[in-house]
Amino acid sequence: MPSYEQLRELLDPVSTVLLTVECQQGVVGPDGALPELAREARSSGALHRVARLVAAAHETGVQVIHAIAERRPDGRGANRNARLFRAAERLPVHQLSGSTAVRVAPPIEVTEADFVVRRLHGLSPIHGTDVDALLRNLGCRTLIVTGVSANVAVPNAVFDAVNLGYTAVVPADAIAGVPADYTRAMIRNTLALVATITTTDEVLGCLERPRRSA
């Protein structure tokens, strides 16, 4: 864990962006396609903590980007080159463009200042989407990564952020995957090697504390 001062230095609101990953109703909602993941995101408190982080970002001027995975009704352009994609086609709930399933899930609030970036293909919330260009145009240096899942999309986002030159910060209690033990192992053995691992409360403390004038 970084010291408070180190974390606070990283989380300058001017150059920090908060990314929520697949926190959409069709994934983490009560009637979503992945009930086990949805239950874990909610029962662990991860979804609630994402909402707290988003609210604090809105209050402190930190830019928020919501990364949404969706597909066309005809499936055109979607990947079929992995078991995960083929399994998704058989799920009872599809993440169809324009449907309730691809809306950001409560209790997370979306404001007009937020960006909602939608992708029709692949595993990554960053690679092949508008996210990198937006981050560069926003002057981002530090990317806070939250959401689901610790199995696939969250590690993808962290790796892509690091490869693109951003500093990744992961509040460990604001991400979820299944089983829960795997999330902890992923954080300890993989994400901790490439990202700054912290907690929601520590991030909130850094964002909410007044900064000295230059």
PDB file of C-alpha atoms in Angstrom:
ATOM      1  CA  MET A   1       0.000   0.000   0.000  1.00  0.00           C
ATOM      2  CA  PRO A   2       1.311   3.507  -0.770  1.00  0.00           C
ATOM      3  CA  SER A   3       1.604   6.116   1.945  1.00  0.00           C
ATOM      4  CA  TYR A   4      -1.184   8.660   2.217  1.00  0.00           C
ATOM      5  CA  GLU A   5       1.008  11.406   0.794  1.00  0.00           C
ATOM      6  CA  GLN A   6       2.102   9.232  -2.127  1.00  0.00           C
ATOM      7  CA  LEU A   7      -1.480   8.346  -2.937  1.00  0.00           C
ATOM      8  CA  ARG A   8      -2.633  11.932  -2.590  1.00  0.00           C
ATOM      9  CA  GLU A   9       0.099  13.023  -5.000  1.00  0.00           C
ATOM     10  CA  LEU A  10      -1.106  10.469  -7.553  1.00  0.00           C
ATOM     11  CA  LEU A  11      -4.753  11.485  -7.197  1.00  0.00           C
ATOM     12  CA  ASP A  12      -4.545  15.095  -8.287  1.00  0.00           C
ATOM     13  CA  PRO A  13      -8.110  15.835  -9.478  1.00  0.00           C
ATOM     14  CA  VAL A  14      -6.759  17.761 -12.472  1.00  0.00           C
ATOM     15  CA  SER A  15      -4.989  14.717 -13.910  1.00  0.00           C
ATOM     16  CA  THR A  16      -7.036  11.834 -12.474  1.00  0.00           C
ATOM     17  CA  VAL A  17      -9.891   9.984 -14.176  1.00  0.00           C
ATOM     18  CA  LEU A  18     -12.209   7.432 -12.583  1.00  0.00           C
ATOM     19  CA  LEU A  19     -13.158   4.480 -14.790  1.00  0.00           C
ATOM     20  CA  THR A  20     -16.110   2.215 -13.981  1.00  0.00           C
ATOM     21  CA  VAL A  21     -15.946  -1.094 -15.826  1.00  0.00           C
ATOM     22  CA  GLU A  22     -19.143  -2.870 -16.930  1.00  0.00           C
ATOM     23  CA  CYS A  23     -21.184  -1.590 -13.970  1.00  0.00           C
ATOM     24  CA  GLN A  24     -24.300  -2.026 -16.073  1.00  0.00           C
ATOM     25  CA  GLN A  25     -27.671  -3.459 -15.214  1.00  0.00           C
ATOM     26  CA  GLY A  26     -27.261  -6.509 -17.449  1.00  0.00           C
ATOM     27  CA  VAL A  27     -24.076  -7.489 -15.602  1.00  0.00           C
ATOM     28  CA  VAL A  28     -24.387  -6.368 -11.965  1.00  0.00           C
ATOM     29  CA  GLY A  29     -28.131  -5.715 -11.786  1.00  0.00           C
ATOM     30  CA  PRO A  30     -30.505  -8.069  -9.919  1.00  0.00           C
ATOM     31  CA  ASP A  31     -31.851  -9.439 -13.211  1.00  0.00           C
ATOM     32  CA  GLY A  32     -28.508  -9.539 -15.006  1.00  0.00           C
ATOM     33  CA  ALA A  33     -27.022 -12.230 -17.189  1.00  0.00           C
ATOM     34  CA  LEU A  34     -24.429 -13.249 -14.594  1.00  0.00           C
ATOM     35  CA  PRO A  35     -26.254 -13.794 -11.281  1.00  0.00           C
ATOM     36  CA  GLU A  36     -23.206 -15.061  -9.386  1.00  0.00           C
ATOM     37  CA  LEU A  37     -21.126 -12.049 -10.366  1.00  0.00           C
ATOM     38  CA  ALA A  38     -24.006  -9.665  -9.654  1.00  0.00           C
ATOM     39  CA  ARG A  39     -24.484 -11.176  -6.189  1.00  0.00           C
ATOM     40  CA  GLU A  40     -20.798 -10.880  -5.415  1.00  0.00           C
ATOM     41  CA  ALA A  41     -20.605  -7.273  -6.632  1.00  0.00           C
ATOM     42  CA  ARG A  42     -23.518  -6.355  -4.381  1.00  0.00           C
ATOM     43  CA  SER A  43     -22.974  -8.555  -1.308  1.00  0.00           C
ATOM     44  CA  SER A  44     -19.288  -7.630  -1.099  1.00  0.00           C
ATOM     45  CA  GLY A  45     -20.187  -3.948  -1.165  1.00  0.00           C
ATOM     46  CA  ALA A  46     -18.069  -3.360  -4.270  1.00  0.00           C
ATOM     47  CA  LEU A  47     -20.905  -1.819  -6.299  1.00  0.00           C
ATOM     48  CA  HIS A  48     -21.833   0.489  -3.424  1.00  0.00           C
ATOM     49  CA  ARG A  49     -18.198   1.571  -3.110  1.00  0.00           C
ATOM     50  CA  VAL A  50     -18.019   2.314  -6.827  1.00  0.00           C
ATOM     51  CA  ALA A  51     -21.065   4.539  -6.365  1.00  0.00           C
ATOM     52  CA  ARG A  52     -19.350   6.345  -3.472  1.00  0.00           C
ATOM     53  CA  LEU A  53     -16.247   6.913  -5.581  1.00  0.00           C
ATOM     54  CA  VAL A  54     -18.319   8.229  -8.492  1.00  0.00           C
ATOM     55  CA  ALA A  55     -20.198  10.608  -6.189  1.00  0.00           C
ATOM     56  CA  ALA A  56     -16.923  11.909  -4.746  1.00  0.00           C
ATOM     57  CA  ALA A  57     -15.491  12.331  -8.254  1.00  0.00           C
ATOM     58  CA  HIS A  58     -18.505  14.412  -9.233  1.00  0.00           C
ATOM     59  CA  GLU A  59     -18.071  16.593  -6.162  1.00  0.00           C
ATOM     60  CA  THR A  60     -14.322  17.126  -6.581  1.00  0.00           C
ATOM     61  CA  GLY A  61     -14.121  17.601 -10.338  1.00  0.00           C
ATOM     62  CA  VAL A  62     -12.541  14.257 -11.169  1.00  0.00           C
ATOM     63  CA  GLN A  63     -13.665  13.105 -14.610  1.00  0.00           C
ATOM     64  CA  VAL A  64     -15.718   9.896 -14.713  1.00  0.00           C
ATOM     65  CA  ILE A  65     -15.818   7.468 -17.633  1.00  0.00           C
ATOM     66  CA  HIS A  66     -18.256   4.536 -17.663  1.00  0.00           C
ATOM     67  CA  ALA A  67     -17.120   1.644 -19.869  1.00  0.00           C
ATOM     68  CA  ILE A  68     -20.058  -0.401 -21.157  1.00  0.00           C
ATOM     69  CA  ALA A  69     -20.012  -3.707 -23.054  1.00  0.00           C
ATOM     70  CA  GLU A  70     -22.865  -4.233 -25.479  1.00  0.00           C
ATOM     71  CA  ARG A  71     -23.817  -5.978 -28.697  1.00  0.00           C
ATOM     72  CA  ARG A  72     -26.064  -5.401 -31.675  1.00  0.00           C
ATOM     73  CA  PRO A  73     -29.246  -7.494 -31.868  1.00  0.00           C
ATOM     74  CA  ASP A  74     -27.820  -9.238 -34.942  1.00  0.00           C
ATOM     75  CA  GLY A  75     -24.453  -9.811 -33.243  1.00  0.00           C
ATOM     76  CA  ARG A  76     -22.498  -8.302 -36.123  1.00  0.00           C
ATOM     77  CA  GLY A  77     -19.017  -7.160 -35.208  1.00  0.00           C
ATOM     78  CA  ALA A  78     -18.914  -9.154 -31.973  1.00  0.00           C
ATOM     79  CA  ASN A  79     -16.093 -11.577 -31.225  1.00  0.00           C
ATOM     80  CA  ARG A  80     -16.667 -15.319 -31.411  1.00  0.00           C
ATOM     81  CA  ASN A  81     -13.049 -16.405 -31.054  1.00  0.00           C
ATOM     82  CA  ALA A  82     -13.153 -17.461 -27.389  1.00  0.00           C
ATOM     83  CA  ARG A  83     -15.289 -19.639 -25.170  1.00  0.00           C
ATOM     84  CA  LEU A  84     -16.431 -16.586 -23.180  1.00  0.00           C
ATOM     85  CA  PHE A  85     -18.011 -14.930 -26.217  1.00  0.00           C
ATOM     86  CA  ARG A  86     -19.796 -18.086 -27.325  1.00  0.00           C
ATOM     87  CA  ALA A  87     -21.145 -18.631 -23.807  1.00  0.00           C
ATOM     88  CA  ALA A  88     -22.431 -15.039 -23.699  1.00  0.00           C
ATOM     89  CA  GLU A  89     -24.558 -15.721 -26.775  1.00  0.00           C
ATOM     90  CA  ARG A  90     -26.422 -18.417 -24.831  1.00  0.00           C
ATOM     91  CA  LEU A  91     -27.124 -16.305 -21.734  1.00  0.00           C
ATOM     92  CA  PRO A  92     -30.757 -15.371 -21.029  1.00  0.00           C
ATOM     93  CA  VAL A  93     -29.944 -11.644 -20.873  1.00  0.00           C
ATOM     94  CA  HIS A  94     -28.088 -10.035 -23.773  1.00  0.00           C
ATOM     95  CA  GLN A  95     -26.334  -6.693 -23.489  1.00  0.00           C
ATOM     96  CA  LEU A  96     -28.220  -5.224 -26.443  1.00  0.00           C
ATOM     97  CA  SER A  97     -27.521  -1.667 -27.552  1.00  0.00           C
ATOM     98  CA  GLY A  98     -30.238   0.686 -26.322  1.00  0.00           C
ATOM     99  CA  SER A  99     -31.693  -1.786 -23.826  1.00  0.00           C
ATOM    100  CA  THR A 100     -31.999  -1.477 -20.046  1.00  0.00           C
ATOM    101  CA  ALA A 101     -29.169  -4.019 -19.732  1.00  0.00           C
ATOM    102  CA  VAL A 102     -26.571  -1.506 -20.932  1.00  0.00           C
ATOM    103  CA  ARG A 103     -27.599   1.321 -18.611  1.00  0.00           C
ATOM    104  CA  VAL A 104     -25.299   2.108 -15.705  1.00  0.00           C
ATOM    105  CA  ALA A 105     -26.644   0.274 -12.684  1.00  0.00           C
ATOM    106  CA  PRO A 106     -27.921   1.921  -9.505  1.00  0.00           C
ATOM    107  CA  PRO A 107     -26.752   3.111  -7.061  1.00  0.00           C
ATOM    108  CA  ILE A 108     -24.152   4.618  -9.423  1.00  0.00           C
ATOM    109  CA  GLU A 109     -25.265   8.009 -10.692  1.00  0.00           C
ATOM    110  CA  VAL A 110     -24.375   9.345 -14.129  1.00  0.00           C
ATOM    111  CA  THR A 111     -24.184  13.088 -14.754  1.00  0.00           C
ATOM    112  CA  GLU A 112     -23.999  15.095 -17.967  1.00  0.00           C
ATOM    113  CA  ALA A 113     -20.291  15.626 -17.329  1.00  0.00           C
ATOM    114  CA  ASP A 114     -19.579  11.882 -17.467  1.00  0.00           C
ATOM    115  CA  PHE A 115     -18.477  10.010 -20.573  1.00  0.00           C
ATOM    116  CA  VAL A 116     -20.180   6.709 -21.393  1.00  0.00           C
ATOM    117  CA  VAL A 117     -17.991   4.678 -23.749  1.00  0.00           C
ATOM    118  CA  ARG A 118     -19.607   1.668 -25.400  1.00  0.00           C
ATOM    119  CA  ARG A 119     -17.851  -1.212 -27.121  1.00  0.00           C
ATOM    120  CA  LEU A 120     -19.213  -3.910 -29.405  1.00  0.00           C
ATOM    121  CA  HIS A 121     -16.204  -6.206 -29.431  1.00  0.00           C
ATOM    122  CA  GLY A 122     -13.289  -7.577 -27.469  1.00  0.00           C
ATOM    123  CA  LEU A 123     -12.466  -7.907 -23.793  1.00  0.00           C
ATOM    124  CA  SER A 124     -10.919  -4.576 -22.950  1.00  0.00           C
ATOM    125  CA  PRO A 125     -12.654  -1.397 -21.810  1.00  0.00           C
ATOM    126  CA  ILE A 126      -9.713   0.594 -23.223  1.00  0.00           C
ATOM    127  CA  HIS A 127      -8.103  -1.083 -26.226  1.00  0.00           C
ATOM    128  CA  GLY A 128     -10.046  -0.452 -29.422  1.00  0.00           C
ATOM    129  CA  THR A 129     -12.379   2.076 -27.747  1.00  0.00           C
ATOM    130  CA  ASP A 130     -12.422   5.873 -27.350  1.00  0.00           C
ATOM    131  CA  VAL A 131     -11.097   5.708 -23.798  1.00  0.00           C
ATOM    132  CA  ASP A 132      -7.392   6.259 -24.514  1.00  0.00           C
ATOM    133  CA  ALA A 133      -8.025   9.279 -26.756  1.00  0.00           C
ATOM    134  CA  LEU A 134     -10.356  10.771 -24.148  1.00  0.00           C
ATOM    135  CA  LEU A 135      -7.807  10.238 -21.379  1.00  0.00           C
ATOM    136  CA  ARG A 136      -5.077  11.960 -23.378  1.00  0.00           C
ATOM    137  CA  ASN A 137      -7.297  14.882 -24.299  1.00  0.00           C
ATOM    138  CA  LEU A 138      -8.293  15.221 -20.647  1.00  0.00           C
ATOM    139  CA  GLY A 139      -4.664  15.363 -19.538  1.00  0.00           C
ATOM    140  CA  CYS A 140      -4.997  12.176 -17.520  1.00  0.00           C
ATOM    141  CA  ARG A 141      -1.970  10.747 -15.758  1.00  0.00           C
ATOM    142  CA  THR A 142      -3.679   8.539 -13.163  1.00  0.00           C
ATOM    143  CA  LEU A 143      -6.557   6.169 -13.913  1.00  0.00           C
ATOM    144  CA  ILE A 144      -8.631   4.762 -11.048  1.00  0.00           C
ATOM    145  CA  VAL A 145     -10.053   1.403 -12.188  1.00  0.00           C
ATOM    146  CA  THR A 146     -13.226   0.053 -10.561  1.00  0.00           C
ATOM    147  CA  GLY A 147     -16.001  -2.389 -11.400  1.00  0.00           C
ATOM    148  CA  VAL A 148     -16.189  -5.919 -12.792  1.00  0.00           C
ATOM    149  CA  SER A 149     -14.929  -8.367 -13.354  1.00  0.00           C
ATOM    150  CA  ALA A 150     -11.650  -9.181 -11.670  1.00  0.00           C
ATOM    151  CA  ASN A 151     -11.636 -12.272 -13.888  1.00  0.00           C
ATOM    152  CA  VAL A 152     -11.348 -10.509 -17.253  1.00  0.00           C
ATOM    153  CA  ALA A 153     -12.263  -6.874 -17.902  1.00  0.00           C
ATOM    154  CA  VAL A 154     -10.638  -5.229 -14.876  1.00  0.00           C
ATOM    155  CA  PRO A 155      -7.195  -6.816 -15.450  1.00  0.00           C
ATOM    156  CA  ASN A 156      -7.517  -5.925 -19.137  1.00  0.00           C
ATOM    157  CA  ALA A 157      -8.153  -2.296 -18.228  1.00  0.00           C
ATOM    158  CA  VAL A 158      -5.214  -2.170 -15.817  1.00  0.00           C
ATOM    159  CA  PHE A 159      -2.780  -3.777 -18.261  1.00  0.00           C
ATOM    160  CA  ASP A 160      -3.873  -1.512 -21.101  1.00  0.00           C
ATOM    161  CA  ALA A 161      -3.612   1.592 -18.914  1.00  0.00           C
ATOM    162  CA  VAL A 162      -0.081   0.696 -17.843  1.00  0.00           C
ATOM    163  CA  ASN A 163       0.981  -0.187 -21.386  1.00  0.00           C
ATOM    164  CA  LEU A 164      -0.306   3.202 -22.560  1.00  0.00           C
ATOM    165  CA  GLY A 165       1.698   5.068 -19.927  1.00  0.00           C
ATOM    166  CA  TYR A 166      -0.944   5.831 -17.298  1.00  0.00           C
ATOM    167  CA  THR A 167      -0.541   5.092 -13.607  1.00  0.00           C
ATOM    168  CA  ALA A 168      -3.284   2.654 -12.590  1.00  0.00           C
ATOM    169  CA  VAL A 169      -4.827   2.867  -9.125  1.00  0.00           C
ATOM    170  CA  VAL A 170      -7.104   0.027  -8.021  1.00  0.00           C
ATOM    171  CA  PRO A 171      -9.283   0.333  -4.903  1.00  0.00           C
ATOM    172  CA  ALA A 172      -9.270  -3.382  -4.085  1.00  0.00           C
ATOM    173  CA  ASP A 173     -12.672  -3.260  -2.387  1.00  0.00           C
ATOM    174  CA  ALA A 174     -14.311  -1.573  -5.391  1.00  0.00           C
ATOM    175  CA  ILE A 175     -13.777  -4.424  -7.836  1.00  0.00           C
ATOM    176  CA  ALA A 176     -15.451  -7.832  -7.867  1.00  0.00           C
ATOM    177  CA  GLY A 177     -15.094 -11.194  -9.543  1.00  0.00           C
ATOM    178  CA  VAL A 178     -15.992 -14.829  -8.964  1.00  0.00           C
ATOM    179  CA  PRO A 179     -15.196 -16.645  -6.878  1.00  0.00           C
ATOM    180  CA  ALA A 180     -14.281 -14.032  -4.253  1.00  0.00           C
ATOM    181  CA  ASP A 181     -11.048 -15.848  -3.420  1.00  0.00           C
ATOM    182  CA  TYR A 182      -9.942 -15.464  -7.021  1.00  0.00           C
ATOM    183  CA  THR A 183     -10.386 -11.692  -6.831  1.00  0.00           C
ATOM    184  CA  ARG A 184      -8.120 -11.533  -3.809  1.00  0.00           C
ATOM    185  CA  ALA A 185      -5.543 -13.742  -5.520  1.00  0.00           C
ATOM    186  CA  MET A 186      -5.667 -11.669  -8.701  1.00  0.00           C
ATOM    187  CA  ILE A 187      -5.065  -8.481  -6.729  1.00  0.00           C
ATOM    188  CA  ARG A 188      -2.242  -9.950  -4.650  1.00  0.00           C
ATOM    189  CA  ASN A 189      -0.409 -11.887  -7.351  1.00  0.00           C
ATOM    190  CA  THR A 190      -1.043  -9.859 -10.506  1.00  0.00           C
ATOM    191  CA  LEU A 191      -2.545  -6.394 -10.161  1.00  0.00           C
ATOM    192  CA  ALA A 192      -0.266  -5.451  -7.265  1.00  0.00           C
ATOM    193  CA  LEU A 193       2.708  -5.898  -9.605  1.00  0.00           C
ATOM    194  CA  VAL A 194       1.536  -3.243 -12.054  1.00  0.00           C
ATOM    195  CA  ALA A 195      -0.938  -0.988 -10.223  1.00  0.00           C
ATOM    196  CA  THR A 196      -1.153   0.976  -7.002  1.00  0.00           C
ATOM    197  CA  ILE A 197      -3.486  -1.027  -4.756  1.00  0.00           C
ATOM    198  CA  THR A 198      -5.493   0.909  -2.210  1.00  0.00           C
ATOM    199  CA  THR A 199      -8.989   1.080  -0.684  1.00  0.00           C
ATOM    200  CA  THR A 200     -12.099   3.106  -1.366  1.00  0.00           C
ATOM    201  CA  ASP A 201     -11.794   4.994   1.912  1.00  0.00           C
ATOM    202  CA  GLU A 202      -8.191   5.936   1.187  1.00  0.00           C
ATOM    203  CA  VAL A 203      -9.116   7.250  -2.260  1.00  0.00           C
ATOM    204  CA  LEU A 204     -12.053   9.175  -0.814  1.00  0.00           C
ATOM    205  CA  GLY A 205      -9.811  10.671   1.844  1.00  0.00           C
ATOM    206  CA  CYS A 206      -7.391  11.920  -0.797  1.00  0.00           C
ATOM    207  CA  LEU A 207     -10.093  13.329  -3.061  1.00  0.00           C
ATOM    208  CA  GLU A 208     -12.154  15.001  -0.373  1.00  0.00           C
ATOM    209  CA  ARG A 209      -9.372  16.625   1.641  1.00  0.00           C
ATOM    210  CA  PRO A 210      -8.812  20.300   0.687  1.00  0.00           C
ATOM    211  CA  ARG A 211      -5.529  20.924  -1.062  1.00  0.00           C
ATOM    212  CA  ARG A 212      -3.128  23.699  -0.234  1.00  0.00           C
ATOM    213  CA  SER A 213      -2.993  26.577  -2.682  1.00  0.00           C
ATOM    214  CA  ALA A 214       0.179  26.705  -4.761  1.00  0.00           C
TER     215      ALA A 214
END
